[in-house]
Coordinates of C-alpha atoms in Angstrom, one line a residue:
X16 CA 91.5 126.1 122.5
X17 CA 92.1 126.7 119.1
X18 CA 95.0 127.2 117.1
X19 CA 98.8 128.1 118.9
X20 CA 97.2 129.0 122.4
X21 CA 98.7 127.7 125.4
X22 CA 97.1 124.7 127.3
X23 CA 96.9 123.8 130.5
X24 CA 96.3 120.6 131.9
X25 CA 95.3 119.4 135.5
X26 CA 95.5 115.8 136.7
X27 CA 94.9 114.4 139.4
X28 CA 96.7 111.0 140.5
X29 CA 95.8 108.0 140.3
X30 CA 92.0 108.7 140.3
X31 CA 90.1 105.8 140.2
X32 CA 92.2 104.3 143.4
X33 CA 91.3 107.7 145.0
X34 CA 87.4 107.7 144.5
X35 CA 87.5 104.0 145.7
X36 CA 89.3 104.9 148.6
X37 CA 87.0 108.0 149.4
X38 CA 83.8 106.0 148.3
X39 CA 85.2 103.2 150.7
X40 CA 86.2 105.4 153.7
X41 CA 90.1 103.8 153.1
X42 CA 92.7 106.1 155.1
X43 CA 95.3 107.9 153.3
X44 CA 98.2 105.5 154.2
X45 CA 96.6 102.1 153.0
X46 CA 97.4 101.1 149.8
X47 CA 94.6 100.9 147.2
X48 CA 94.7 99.3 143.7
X49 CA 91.5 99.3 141.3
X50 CA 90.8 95.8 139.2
X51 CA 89.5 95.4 135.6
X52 CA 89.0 92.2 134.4
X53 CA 90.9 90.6 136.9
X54 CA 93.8 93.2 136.5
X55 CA 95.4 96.1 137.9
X56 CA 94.5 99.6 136.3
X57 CA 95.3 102.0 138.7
X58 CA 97.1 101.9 142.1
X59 CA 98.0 104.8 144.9
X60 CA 101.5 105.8 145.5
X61 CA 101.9 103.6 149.0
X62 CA 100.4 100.5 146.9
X63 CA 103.2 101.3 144.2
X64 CA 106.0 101.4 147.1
X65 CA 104.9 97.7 147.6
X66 CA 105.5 97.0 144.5
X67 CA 102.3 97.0 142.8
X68 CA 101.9 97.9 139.4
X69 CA 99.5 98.2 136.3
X70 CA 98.8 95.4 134.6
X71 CA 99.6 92.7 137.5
X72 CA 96.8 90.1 138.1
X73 CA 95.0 90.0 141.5
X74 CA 97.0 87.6 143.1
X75 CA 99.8 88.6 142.5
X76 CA 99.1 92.2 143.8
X77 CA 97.7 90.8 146.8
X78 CA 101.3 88.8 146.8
X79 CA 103.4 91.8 147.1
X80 CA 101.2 94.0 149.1
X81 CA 99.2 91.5 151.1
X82 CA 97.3 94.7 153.2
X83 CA 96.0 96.0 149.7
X84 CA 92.3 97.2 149.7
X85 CA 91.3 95.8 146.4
X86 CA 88.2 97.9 144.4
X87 CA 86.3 97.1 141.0
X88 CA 86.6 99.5 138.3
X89 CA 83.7 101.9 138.2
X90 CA 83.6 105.0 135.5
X91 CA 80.6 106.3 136.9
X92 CA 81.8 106.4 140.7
X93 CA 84.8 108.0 139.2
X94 CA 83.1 111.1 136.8
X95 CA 80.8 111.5 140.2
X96 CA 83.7 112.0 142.7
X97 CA 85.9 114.5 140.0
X98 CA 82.8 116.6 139.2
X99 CA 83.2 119.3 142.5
X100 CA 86.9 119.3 141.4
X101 CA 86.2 120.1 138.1
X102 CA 83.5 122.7 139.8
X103 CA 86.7 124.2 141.6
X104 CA 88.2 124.8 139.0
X105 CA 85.9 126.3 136.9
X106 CA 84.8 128.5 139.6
X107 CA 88.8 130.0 139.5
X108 CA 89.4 129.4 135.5
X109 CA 86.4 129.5 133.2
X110 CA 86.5 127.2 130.3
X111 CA 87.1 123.8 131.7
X112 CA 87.5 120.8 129.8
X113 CA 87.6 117.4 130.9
X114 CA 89.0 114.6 129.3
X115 CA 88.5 112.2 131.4
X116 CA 87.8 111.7 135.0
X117 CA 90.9 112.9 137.0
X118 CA 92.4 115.3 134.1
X119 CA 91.2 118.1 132.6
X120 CA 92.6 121.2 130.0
X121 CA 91.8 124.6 129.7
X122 CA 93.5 127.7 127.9
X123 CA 96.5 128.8 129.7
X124 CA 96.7 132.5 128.1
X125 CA 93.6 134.3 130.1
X126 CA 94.6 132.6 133.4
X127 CA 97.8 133.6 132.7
X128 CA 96.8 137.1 132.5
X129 CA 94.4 137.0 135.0
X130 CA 97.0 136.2 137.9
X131 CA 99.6 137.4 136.1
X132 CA 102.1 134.2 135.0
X133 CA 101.3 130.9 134.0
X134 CA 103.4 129.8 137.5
X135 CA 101.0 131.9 139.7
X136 CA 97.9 129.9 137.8
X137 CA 99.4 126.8 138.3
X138 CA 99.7 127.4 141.9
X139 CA 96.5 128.9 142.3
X140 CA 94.6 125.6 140.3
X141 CA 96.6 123.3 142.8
X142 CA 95.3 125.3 145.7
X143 CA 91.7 125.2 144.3
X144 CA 91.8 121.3 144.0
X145 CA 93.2 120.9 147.4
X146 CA 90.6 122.6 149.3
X147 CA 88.0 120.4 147.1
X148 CA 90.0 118.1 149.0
X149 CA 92.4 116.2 146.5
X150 CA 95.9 116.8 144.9
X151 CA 96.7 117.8 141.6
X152 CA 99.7 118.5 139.3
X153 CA 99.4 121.0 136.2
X154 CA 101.4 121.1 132.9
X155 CA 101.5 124.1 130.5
X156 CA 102.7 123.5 127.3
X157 CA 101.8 124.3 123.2
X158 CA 100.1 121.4 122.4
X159 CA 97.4 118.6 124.1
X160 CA 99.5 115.9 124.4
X161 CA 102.6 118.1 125.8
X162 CA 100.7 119.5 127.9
X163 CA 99.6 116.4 129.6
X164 CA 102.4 114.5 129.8
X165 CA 103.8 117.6 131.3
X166 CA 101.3 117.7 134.0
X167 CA 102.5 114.2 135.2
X168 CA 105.8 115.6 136.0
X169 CA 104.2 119.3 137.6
X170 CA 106.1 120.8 134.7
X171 CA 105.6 124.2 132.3
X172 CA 107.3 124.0 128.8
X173 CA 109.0 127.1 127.6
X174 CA 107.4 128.3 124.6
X175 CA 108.3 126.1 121.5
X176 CA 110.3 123.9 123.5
X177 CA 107.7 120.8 123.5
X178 CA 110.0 118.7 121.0
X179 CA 113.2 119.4 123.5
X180 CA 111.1 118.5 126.6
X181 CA 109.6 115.4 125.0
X182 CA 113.1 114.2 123.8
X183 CA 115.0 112.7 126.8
X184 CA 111.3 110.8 128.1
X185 CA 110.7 106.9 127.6
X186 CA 108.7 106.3 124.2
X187 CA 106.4 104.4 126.8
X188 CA 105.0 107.6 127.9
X189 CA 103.3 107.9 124.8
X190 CA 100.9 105.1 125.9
X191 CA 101.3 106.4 129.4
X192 CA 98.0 108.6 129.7
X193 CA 94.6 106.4 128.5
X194 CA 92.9 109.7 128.0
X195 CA 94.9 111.1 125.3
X196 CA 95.7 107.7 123.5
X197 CA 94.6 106.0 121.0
X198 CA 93.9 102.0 121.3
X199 CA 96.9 100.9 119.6
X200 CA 99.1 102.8 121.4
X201 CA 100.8 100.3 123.7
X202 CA 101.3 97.8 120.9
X203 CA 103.0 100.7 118.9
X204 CA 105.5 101.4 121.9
X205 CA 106.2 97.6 122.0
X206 CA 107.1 97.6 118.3
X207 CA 109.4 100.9 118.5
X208 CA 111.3 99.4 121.8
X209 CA 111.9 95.6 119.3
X210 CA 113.3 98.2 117.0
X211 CA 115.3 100.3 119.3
X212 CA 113.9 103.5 119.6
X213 CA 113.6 103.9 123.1
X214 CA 113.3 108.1 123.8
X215 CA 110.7 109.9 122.1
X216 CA 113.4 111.9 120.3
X217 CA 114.6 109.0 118.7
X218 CA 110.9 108.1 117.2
X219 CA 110.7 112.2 116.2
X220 CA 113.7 112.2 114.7
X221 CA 112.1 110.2 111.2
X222 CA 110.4 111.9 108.9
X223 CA 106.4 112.3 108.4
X224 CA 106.8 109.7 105.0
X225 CA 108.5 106.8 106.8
X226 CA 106.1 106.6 110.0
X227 CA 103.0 106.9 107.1
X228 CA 104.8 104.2 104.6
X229 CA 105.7 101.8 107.4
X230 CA 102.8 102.4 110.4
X231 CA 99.6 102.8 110.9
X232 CA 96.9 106.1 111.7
X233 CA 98.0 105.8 115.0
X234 CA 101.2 105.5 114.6
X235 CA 101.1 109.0 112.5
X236 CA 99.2 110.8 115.5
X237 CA 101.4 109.5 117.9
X238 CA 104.3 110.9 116.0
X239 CA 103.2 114.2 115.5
X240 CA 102.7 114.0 119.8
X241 CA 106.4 113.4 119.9
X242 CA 107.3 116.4 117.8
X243 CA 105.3 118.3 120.0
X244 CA 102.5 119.3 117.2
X245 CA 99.2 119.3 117.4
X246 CA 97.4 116.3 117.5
X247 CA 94.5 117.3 115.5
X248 CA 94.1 118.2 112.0
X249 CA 93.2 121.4 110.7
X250 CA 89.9 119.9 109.4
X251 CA 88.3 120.1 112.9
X252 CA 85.6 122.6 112.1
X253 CA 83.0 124.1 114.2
X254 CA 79.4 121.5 113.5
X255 CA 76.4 124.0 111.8
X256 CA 73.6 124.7 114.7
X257 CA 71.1 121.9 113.6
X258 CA 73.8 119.2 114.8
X259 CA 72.2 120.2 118.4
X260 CA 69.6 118.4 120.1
X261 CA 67.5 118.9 122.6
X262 CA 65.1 117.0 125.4
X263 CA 62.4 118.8 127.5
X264 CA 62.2 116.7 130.3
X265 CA 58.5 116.1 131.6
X266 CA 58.2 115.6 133.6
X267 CA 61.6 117.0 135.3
X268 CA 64.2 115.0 136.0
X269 CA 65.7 114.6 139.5
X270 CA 67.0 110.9 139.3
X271 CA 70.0 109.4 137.5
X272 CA 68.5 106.2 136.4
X273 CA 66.1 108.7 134.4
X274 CA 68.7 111.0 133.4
X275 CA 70.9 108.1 131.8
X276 CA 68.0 106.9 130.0
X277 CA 66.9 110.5 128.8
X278 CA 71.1 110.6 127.8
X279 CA 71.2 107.6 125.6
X280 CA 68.2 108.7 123.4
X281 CA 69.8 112.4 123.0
X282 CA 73.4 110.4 122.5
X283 CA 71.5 108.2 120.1
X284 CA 69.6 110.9 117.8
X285 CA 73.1 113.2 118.1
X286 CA 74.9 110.4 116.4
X287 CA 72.3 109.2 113.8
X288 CA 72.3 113.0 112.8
X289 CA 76.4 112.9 112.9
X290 CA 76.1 110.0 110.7
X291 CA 73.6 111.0 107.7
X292 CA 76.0 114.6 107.7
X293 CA 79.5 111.7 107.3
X294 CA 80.8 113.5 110.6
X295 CA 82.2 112.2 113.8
X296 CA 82.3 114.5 117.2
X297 CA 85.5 114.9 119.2
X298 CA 83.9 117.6 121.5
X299 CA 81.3 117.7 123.2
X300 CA 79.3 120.3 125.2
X301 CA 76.6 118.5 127.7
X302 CA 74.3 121.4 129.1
X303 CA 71.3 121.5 131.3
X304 CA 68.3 123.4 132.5
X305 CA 66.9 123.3 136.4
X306 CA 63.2 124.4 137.1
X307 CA 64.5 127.2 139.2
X308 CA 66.5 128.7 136.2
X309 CA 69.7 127.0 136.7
X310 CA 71.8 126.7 133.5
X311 CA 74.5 123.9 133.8
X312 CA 77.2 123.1 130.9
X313 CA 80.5 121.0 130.8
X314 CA 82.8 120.3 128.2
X315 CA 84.3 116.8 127.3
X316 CA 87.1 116.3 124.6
X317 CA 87.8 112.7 123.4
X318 CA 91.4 111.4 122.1
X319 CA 89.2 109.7 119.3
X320 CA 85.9 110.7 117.3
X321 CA 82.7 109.6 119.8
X322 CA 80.6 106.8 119.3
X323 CA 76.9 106.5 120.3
X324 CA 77.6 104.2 123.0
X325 CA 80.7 106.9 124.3
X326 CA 78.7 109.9 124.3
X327 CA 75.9 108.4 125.9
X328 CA 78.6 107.3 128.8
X329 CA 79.4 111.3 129.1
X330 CA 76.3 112.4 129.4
X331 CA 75.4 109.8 132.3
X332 CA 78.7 110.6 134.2
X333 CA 78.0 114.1 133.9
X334 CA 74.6 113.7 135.1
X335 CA 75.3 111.8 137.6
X336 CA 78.1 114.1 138.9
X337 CA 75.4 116.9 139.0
X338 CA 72.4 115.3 140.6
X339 CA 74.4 113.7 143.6
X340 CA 77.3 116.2 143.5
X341 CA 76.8 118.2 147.4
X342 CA 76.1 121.4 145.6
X343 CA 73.3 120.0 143.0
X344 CA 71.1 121.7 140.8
X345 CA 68.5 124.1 143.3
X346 CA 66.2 122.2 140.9
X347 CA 64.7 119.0 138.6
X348 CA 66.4 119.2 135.5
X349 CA 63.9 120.3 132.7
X350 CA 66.0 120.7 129.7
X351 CA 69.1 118.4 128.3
X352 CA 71.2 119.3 125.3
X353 CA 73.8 117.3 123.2
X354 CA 75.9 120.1 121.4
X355 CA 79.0 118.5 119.1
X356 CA 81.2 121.8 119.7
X357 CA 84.3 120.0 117.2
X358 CA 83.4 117.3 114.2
X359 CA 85.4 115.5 112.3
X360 CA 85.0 113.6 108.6
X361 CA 83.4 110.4 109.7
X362 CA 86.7 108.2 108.3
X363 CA 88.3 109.2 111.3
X364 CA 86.1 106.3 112.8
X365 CA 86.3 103.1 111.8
X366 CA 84.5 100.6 113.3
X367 CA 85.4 96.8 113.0
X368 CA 82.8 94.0 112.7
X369 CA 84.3 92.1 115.8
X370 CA 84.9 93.6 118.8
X371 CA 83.8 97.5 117.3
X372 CA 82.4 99.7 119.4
X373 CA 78.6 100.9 119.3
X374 CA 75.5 99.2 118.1
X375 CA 78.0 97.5 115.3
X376 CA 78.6 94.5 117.5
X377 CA 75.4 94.0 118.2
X378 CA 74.1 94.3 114.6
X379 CA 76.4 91.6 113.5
X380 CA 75.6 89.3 116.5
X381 CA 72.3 89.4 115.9
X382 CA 72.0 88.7 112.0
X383 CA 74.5 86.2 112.7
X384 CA 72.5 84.4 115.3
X385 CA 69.6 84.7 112.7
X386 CA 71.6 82.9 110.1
X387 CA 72.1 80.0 112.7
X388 CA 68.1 79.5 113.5
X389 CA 68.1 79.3 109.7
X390 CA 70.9 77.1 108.9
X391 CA 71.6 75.1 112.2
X392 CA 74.0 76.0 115.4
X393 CA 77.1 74.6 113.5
X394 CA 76.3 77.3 110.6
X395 CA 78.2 80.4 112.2
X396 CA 81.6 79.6 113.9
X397 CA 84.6 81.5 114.8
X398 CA 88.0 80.8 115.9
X399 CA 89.6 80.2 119.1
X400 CA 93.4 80.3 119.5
X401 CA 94.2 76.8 120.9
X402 CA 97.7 74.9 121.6
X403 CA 99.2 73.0 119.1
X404 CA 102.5 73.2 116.9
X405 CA 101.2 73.5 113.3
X406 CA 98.7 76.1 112.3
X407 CA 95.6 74.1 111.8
X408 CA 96.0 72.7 115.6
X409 CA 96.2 76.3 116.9
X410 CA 92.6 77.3 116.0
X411 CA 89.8 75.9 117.7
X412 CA 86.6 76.2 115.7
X413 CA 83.7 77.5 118.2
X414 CA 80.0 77.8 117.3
X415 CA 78.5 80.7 117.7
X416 CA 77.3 81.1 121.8
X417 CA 79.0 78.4 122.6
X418 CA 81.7 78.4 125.4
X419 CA 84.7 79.6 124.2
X420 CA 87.2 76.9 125.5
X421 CA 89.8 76.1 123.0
X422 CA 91.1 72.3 122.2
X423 CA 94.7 72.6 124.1
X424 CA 95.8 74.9 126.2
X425 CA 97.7 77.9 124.1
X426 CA 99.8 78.7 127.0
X427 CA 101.7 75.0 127.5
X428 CA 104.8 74.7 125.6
X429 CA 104.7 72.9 122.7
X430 CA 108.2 71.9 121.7
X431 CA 108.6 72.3 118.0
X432 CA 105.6 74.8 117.2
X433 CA 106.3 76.6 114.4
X434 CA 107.6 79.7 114.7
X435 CA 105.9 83.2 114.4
X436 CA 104.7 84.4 112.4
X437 CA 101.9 82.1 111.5
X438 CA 100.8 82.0 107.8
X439 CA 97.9 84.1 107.3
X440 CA 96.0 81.1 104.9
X441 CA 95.6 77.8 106.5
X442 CA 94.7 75.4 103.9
X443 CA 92.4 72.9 105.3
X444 CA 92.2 70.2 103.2
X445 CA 96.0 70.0 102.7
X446 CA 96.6 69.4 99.2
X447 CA 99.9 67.5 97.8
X448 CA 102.5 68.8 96.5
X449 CA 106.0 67.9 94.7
X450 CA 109.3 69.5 96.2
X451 CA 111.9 68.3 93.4
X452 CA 115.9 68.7 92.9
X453 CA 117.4 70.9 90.3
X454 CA 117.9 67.3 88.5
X455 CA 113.9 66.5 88.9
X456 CA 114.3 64.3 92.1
X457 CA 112.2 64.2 94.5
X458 CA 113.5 66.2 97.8
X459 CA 112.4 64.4 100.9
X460 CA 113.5 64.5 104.3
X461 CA 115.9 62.0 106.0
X462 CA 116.0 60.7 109.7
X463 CA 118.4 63.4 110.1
X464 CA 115.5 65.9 109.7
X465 CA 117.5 67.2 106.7
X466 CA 116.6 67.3 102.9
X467 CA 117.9 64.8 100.5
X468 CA 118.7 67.2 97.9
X469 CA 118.3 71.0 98.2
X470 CA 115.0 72.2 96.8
X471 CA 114.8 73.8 93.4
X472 CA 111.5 73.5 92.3
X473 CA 107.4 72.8 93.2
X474 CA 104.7 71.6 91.5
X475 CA 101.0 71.7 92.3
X476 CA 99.0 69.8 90.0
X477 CA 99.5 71.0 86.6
X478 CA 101.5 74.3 87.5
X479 CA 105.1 74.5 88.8
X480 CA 106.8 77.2 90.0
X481 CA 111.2 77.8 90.1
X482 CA 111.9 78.4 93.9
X483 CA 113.5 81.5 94.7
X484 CA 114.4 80.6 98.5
X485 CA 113.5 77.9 101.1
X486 CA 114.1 77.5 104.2
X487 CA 114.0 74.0 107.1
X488 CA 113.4 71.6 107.1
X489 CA 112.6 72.0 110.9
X490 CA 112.1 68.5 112.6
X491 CA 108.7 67.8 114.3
X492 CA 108.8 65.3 117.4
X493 CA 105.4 64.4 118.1
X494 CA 103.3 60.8 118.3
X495 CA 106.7 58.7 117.8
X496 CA 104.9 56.4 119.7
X497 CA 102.0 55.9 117.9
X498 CA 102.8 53.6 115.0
X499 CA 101.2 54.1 111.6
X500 CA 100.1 57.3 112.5
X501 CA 100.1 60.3 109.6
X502 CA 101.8 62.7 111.7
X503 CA 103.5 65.4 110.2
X504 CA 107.4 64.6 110.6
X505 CA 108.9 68.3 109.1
X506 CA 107.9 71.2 108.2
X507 CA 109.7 73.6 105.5
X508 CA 109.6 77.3 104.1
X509 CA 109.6 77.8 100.0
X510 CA 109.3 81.4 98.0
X511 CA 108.1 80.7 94.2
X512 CA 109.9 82.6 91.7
X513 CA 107.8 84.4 89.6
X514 CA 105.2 87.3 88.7
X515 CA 104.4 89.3 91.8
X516 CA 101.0 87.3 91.8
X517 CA 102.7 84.1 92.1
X518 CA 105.7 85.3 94.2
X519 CA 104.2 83.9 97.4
X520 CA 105.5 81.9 100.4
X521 CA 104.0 78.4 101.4
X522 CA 104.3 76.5 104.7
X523 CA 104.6 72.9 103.4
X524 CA 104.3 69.8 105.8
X525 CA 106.3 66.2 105.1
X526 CA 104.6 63.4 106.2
X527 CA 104.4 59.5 105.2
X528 CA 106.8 60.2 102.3
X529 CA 105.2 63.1 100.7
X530 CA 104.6 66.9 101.1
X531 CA 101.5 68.9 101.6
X532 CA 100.6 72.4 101.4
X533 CA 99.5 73.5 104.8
X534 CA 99.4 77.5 104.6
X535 CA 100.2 80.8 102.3
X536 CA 101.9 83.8 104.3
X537 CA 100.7 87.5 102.9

C-alpha cells in the first residue's frame, strides 16, 4: 500500500462490546459497555441511547443504564473473535491488513477492478462480514488516516478530495480511532479546542512551520492527517532479509499458552536485531507453518514504531485467533516467523524512563530497587501529587514500593491554591530574599493583602537583579487560628531584568515579615 494507491478500510463497531457480548451469549438488544481500569472504553449502540459514553466510570454507567451488562477489557478475546472476519475478508480481497482488532485496510485499486467500482467492493466486503456474522462499514479514501475516519461514517472520498472531506468534521475525530493515533492525541485536541480551532479545517489551515515551532511530533503527524497526506514519511523502507526470524517448533505447537511463549522469544530476538541495525518496525508480517503443509500469514500495521512487548502481543493474538478460530490449522504449527515488512530510524521511538513501554520500565525498576538494598528504603523516592495550596504541599514524597497515597487529598478544594501553572523548580529549603522599592524600601505586604510599595527590585544574597514585571500579591487564608505559626500569608510573581540566563520568573512566599524564594518557572 505504497505510495498514492487507494485505501480501503473496514471497521467494525464497537468491537470489544461485540466480542463480550458474543463471548457472553448477551442478545443483540441489551446494552453492553467494556471497562478498563474502572472506565468505559467501548459501548454498543443501545448502551449509547442510554446515555453511556466513553470515558464514564462504572457507576455512573450503571446510573444511566441500570440493565447494562458490564465486561472487562480483554485484547486477546478481542483479536480471537475478529480473526474469521478478517478470514472473510481475505478470502474476497487478498492483502488484508489489520490494524487492530475490529478495523482493518487493504488496497482499494485491485478490488476495485476486480468487481468493477470501489462502491461494488464496498458492498461486497460488508456482505462478506455479515455472513461471518457481524456488521461493518468501509471508507475509501487516499490516505490511512482518511480512509479510516471515512469508514466510521460508511463514506468513499472522491479522489483528492480528503482535505475537503476532513474540513467540516470535529478536530476531536482526530483522537477518535485508538488504532491510528498516537498517545498524545487527545491532549493535543484539548489544547486546539482552548485555542479555538474546533474543525479540522481550521487546524489544516496553518502552515507545516507553525505546528513544528509551537507543537510537538505528534502534533506534526496529526496535522498532516488533517490535510489529508500521508501519515508516514518517505523514509519507510522495505527491512533487508536477515531482519527475519524464524522458530521450528519441536515439538509442534497446538496450544496457545505455548505459542505465546514461542511469540515473545521470536518478538524478543526481532527487536534486539531491530535495535543493533537503529531501526524500529511499523509492519509486521506474522506467518506460520502446520505439519500438514499449511502456510498461514497475516499482516499487522501499527500507528507507532513496535516495541518488544507490542509485537510479542501481535503474535499471541494472532495465534490465538488461529489455533481456536473454527476453521484452524489441519495441523500443529511447526514453523513461526517474525518478518518486519516496513522499518523506520529507531528515533521514531522514544521511550521514557517512567511509565515507557518495553523492558525499559523494568530496567529502571530494578536498578532502582538495587540502589535501595544498598542505600536504605528512603534512598529512592518519587513524587505523588497531593492537595495543598503552595507547591511544596502538592507533592507527596513516596519511597519506592511503598503505597502510593499522597498527604491530602488533590481533588478537595483548596481555597487560595496557587494558580496553574506550577513552577517547574520547587526550592526546598526556601531561601530569603529582599523585595525592595525603587527608593530601597523594603516592600512587604499589609493586612490588606497588598504591597506597601510596588516592587522594583530583588536581592539574593550578594546578587540583585532590576525587576522587569511582578505580579500579586495573592492573599493566602490558611492556619489564622494557629497563633505563632510560620504560615505563608502571600504569595507574589517577579520577572528579573536581565541577560537571558538571568531573565527568569520566581514564585516568592511572605511570611513572618520577610520573603522567601519558593520556586523558578522554565
Amino acid at each position: 500500500m505504497e505510495g498514492n494507491s487507494r485505501l480501503l478500510a473496514l471497521w467494525c463497531p464497537d468491537w470489544p462490546a461485540v466480542a463480550a457480548a458474543s463471548v457472553a451469549g448477551i442478545p443483540a438488544h441489551r446494552p453492553v459497555a467494556v471497562l478498563a481500569a474502572n472506565r468505559v472504553v467501548a459501548c454498543t449502540a443501545t448502551a449509547r441511547a442510554d446515555g453511556v459514553r466513553r470515558g464514564l466510570r462504572r457507576r455512573e454507567a450503571q446510573a444511566r443504564c441500570p440493565e447494562v451488562f458490564l465486561a472487562k477489557e480483554d485484547l486477546d478475546r478481542d483479536a480471537r473473535l475478529f480473526e474469521p472476519i478478517v478470514t472473510a475478508v481475505e478470502a474476497t480481497v487478498p492483502g488484508v491488513e489489520v490494524l487492530r482488532p475490529g478495523l482493518l485496510v487493504l488496497a482499494a485499486r485491485g478490488a476495485a477492478r476486480y468487481f468493477g467500482s470501489e462502491e461494488r467492493a464496498a458492498e461486497r466486503l460488508v456482505d462478506a462480514v455479515a455472513a461471518a456474522g457481524a456488521e461493518a462499514a468501509v471508507g475509501i479514501a487516499d490516505s490511512l488516516s482518511t480512509a479510516v475516519l471515512a469508514a466510521r461514517r460508511g463514506a468513499i472520498v472522491a479522489p483528492g478530495g480528503g482535505a475537503e472531506f476532513l474540513a467540516p468534521l470535529p478536530v476531536a475525530e482526530l483522537a477518535a480511532e485508538p488504532g491510528a493515533d498516537a498517545k498524545y492525541r487527545a491532549d493535543l485536541v484539548d489544547l486546539l479546542h482552548r485555542l479555538g480551532l474546533r474543525r479540522i479545517g481550521d487546524f489544516a489551515a496553518l502552515t507545516p512551520a507553525e505546528i513544528a515551532s509551537r507543537f510537538g511530533a505528534d502534533a506534526v503527524a496529526a496535522h498532516r492527517c488533517a490535510r489529508a497526506l500521508p501519515e508516514r514519511a518517505v523514509s519507510a523502507r522495505r527491512p533487508p532479509p536477515e531482519f527475519t526470524v524464524v522458530y521450528r517448533c519441536d515439538p509442534p505447537i497446538d496450544r496457545v499458552d505455548a505459542a505465546a511463549f514461542a511469540g515473545r522469544m521470536l518478538a524478543t530476538r526481532l527487536h534486539g536485531a531491530l535495535a543493533a541495525a537503529g531501526t524500529a518496525c511499523t509492519r509486521l508480517v506474522v506467518s506460520a507453518e502446520t505439519e500438514a503443509g499449511e502456510e498461514l500469514s497475516r499482516f499487522w500495521r501499527c500507528a507507532e514504531p513496535l516495541t518488544a512487548a507490542g509485537t510479542a502481543d501481535r503474535v499471541r493474538w494472532q495465534l490465538d485467533g488461529w489455533l481456536t478460530h473454527r476453521s484452524r490449522p489441519t495441523g500443529p504449527i511447526t514453523v513461526l516467523r517474525l518478518e518486519p515488512s516496513e522499518v523506520v530510524p529507531a528515533g521514531a521511538l522514544q521511550l521514557g524512563l517512567w511509565g515507557g513501554s518495553g523492558e525499559t520500565e523494568g530496567q529502571a525498576r530494578r536498578a532502582l530497587i538495587r540502589v535501595q538494598g544498598l542505600l536504605g528504603g528512603e534512598a529512592v523516592q518519587f513524587g505523588v501529587l497531593s492537595g495543598g495550596r503552595g507547591p511544596e504541599e502538592r507533592v507527596t514524597m513516596i519511597a519506592l514500593g511503598d503505597e502510593r497515597v499522597p498527604a491530602a487529598d488533590p481533588a478537595l478544594p483548596w481555597p487560595g491554591r496557587l494558580p496553574e501553572p506550577a513552577p517547574g523548580v520547587v526550592l526546598v529549603d526556601q531561601p530569603a530574599v529582599l523585595l525592595e522599592a525603587a527608593d530601597g524600601a523594603a516592600v512587604e505586604v499589609t493586612e490588606r493583602g497588598v504591597f506597601t510599595a510596588a516592587p522594583a527590585r530583588l536581592r539574593w544574597g550578594s546578587r540583585q537583579w532590576a525587576l522587569a514585571g511582578w505580579a500579586g500579591p495573592w492573599p493566602v487564608d490558611e492556619r489564622w487560628w494557629a497563633p505563632g505559626s510560620a504560615t505563608v500569608l502571600a504569595r507574589a510573581q517577579v520577572r528579573l531584568d536581565g541577560e537571558p540566563a538571568d531573565a527568569r520568573v520566581l514564585l516568592l512566599a511572605y511570611r513572618d515579615g520577610g520573603w522567601r524564594a519558593e520556586g523558578v518557572y522554565d
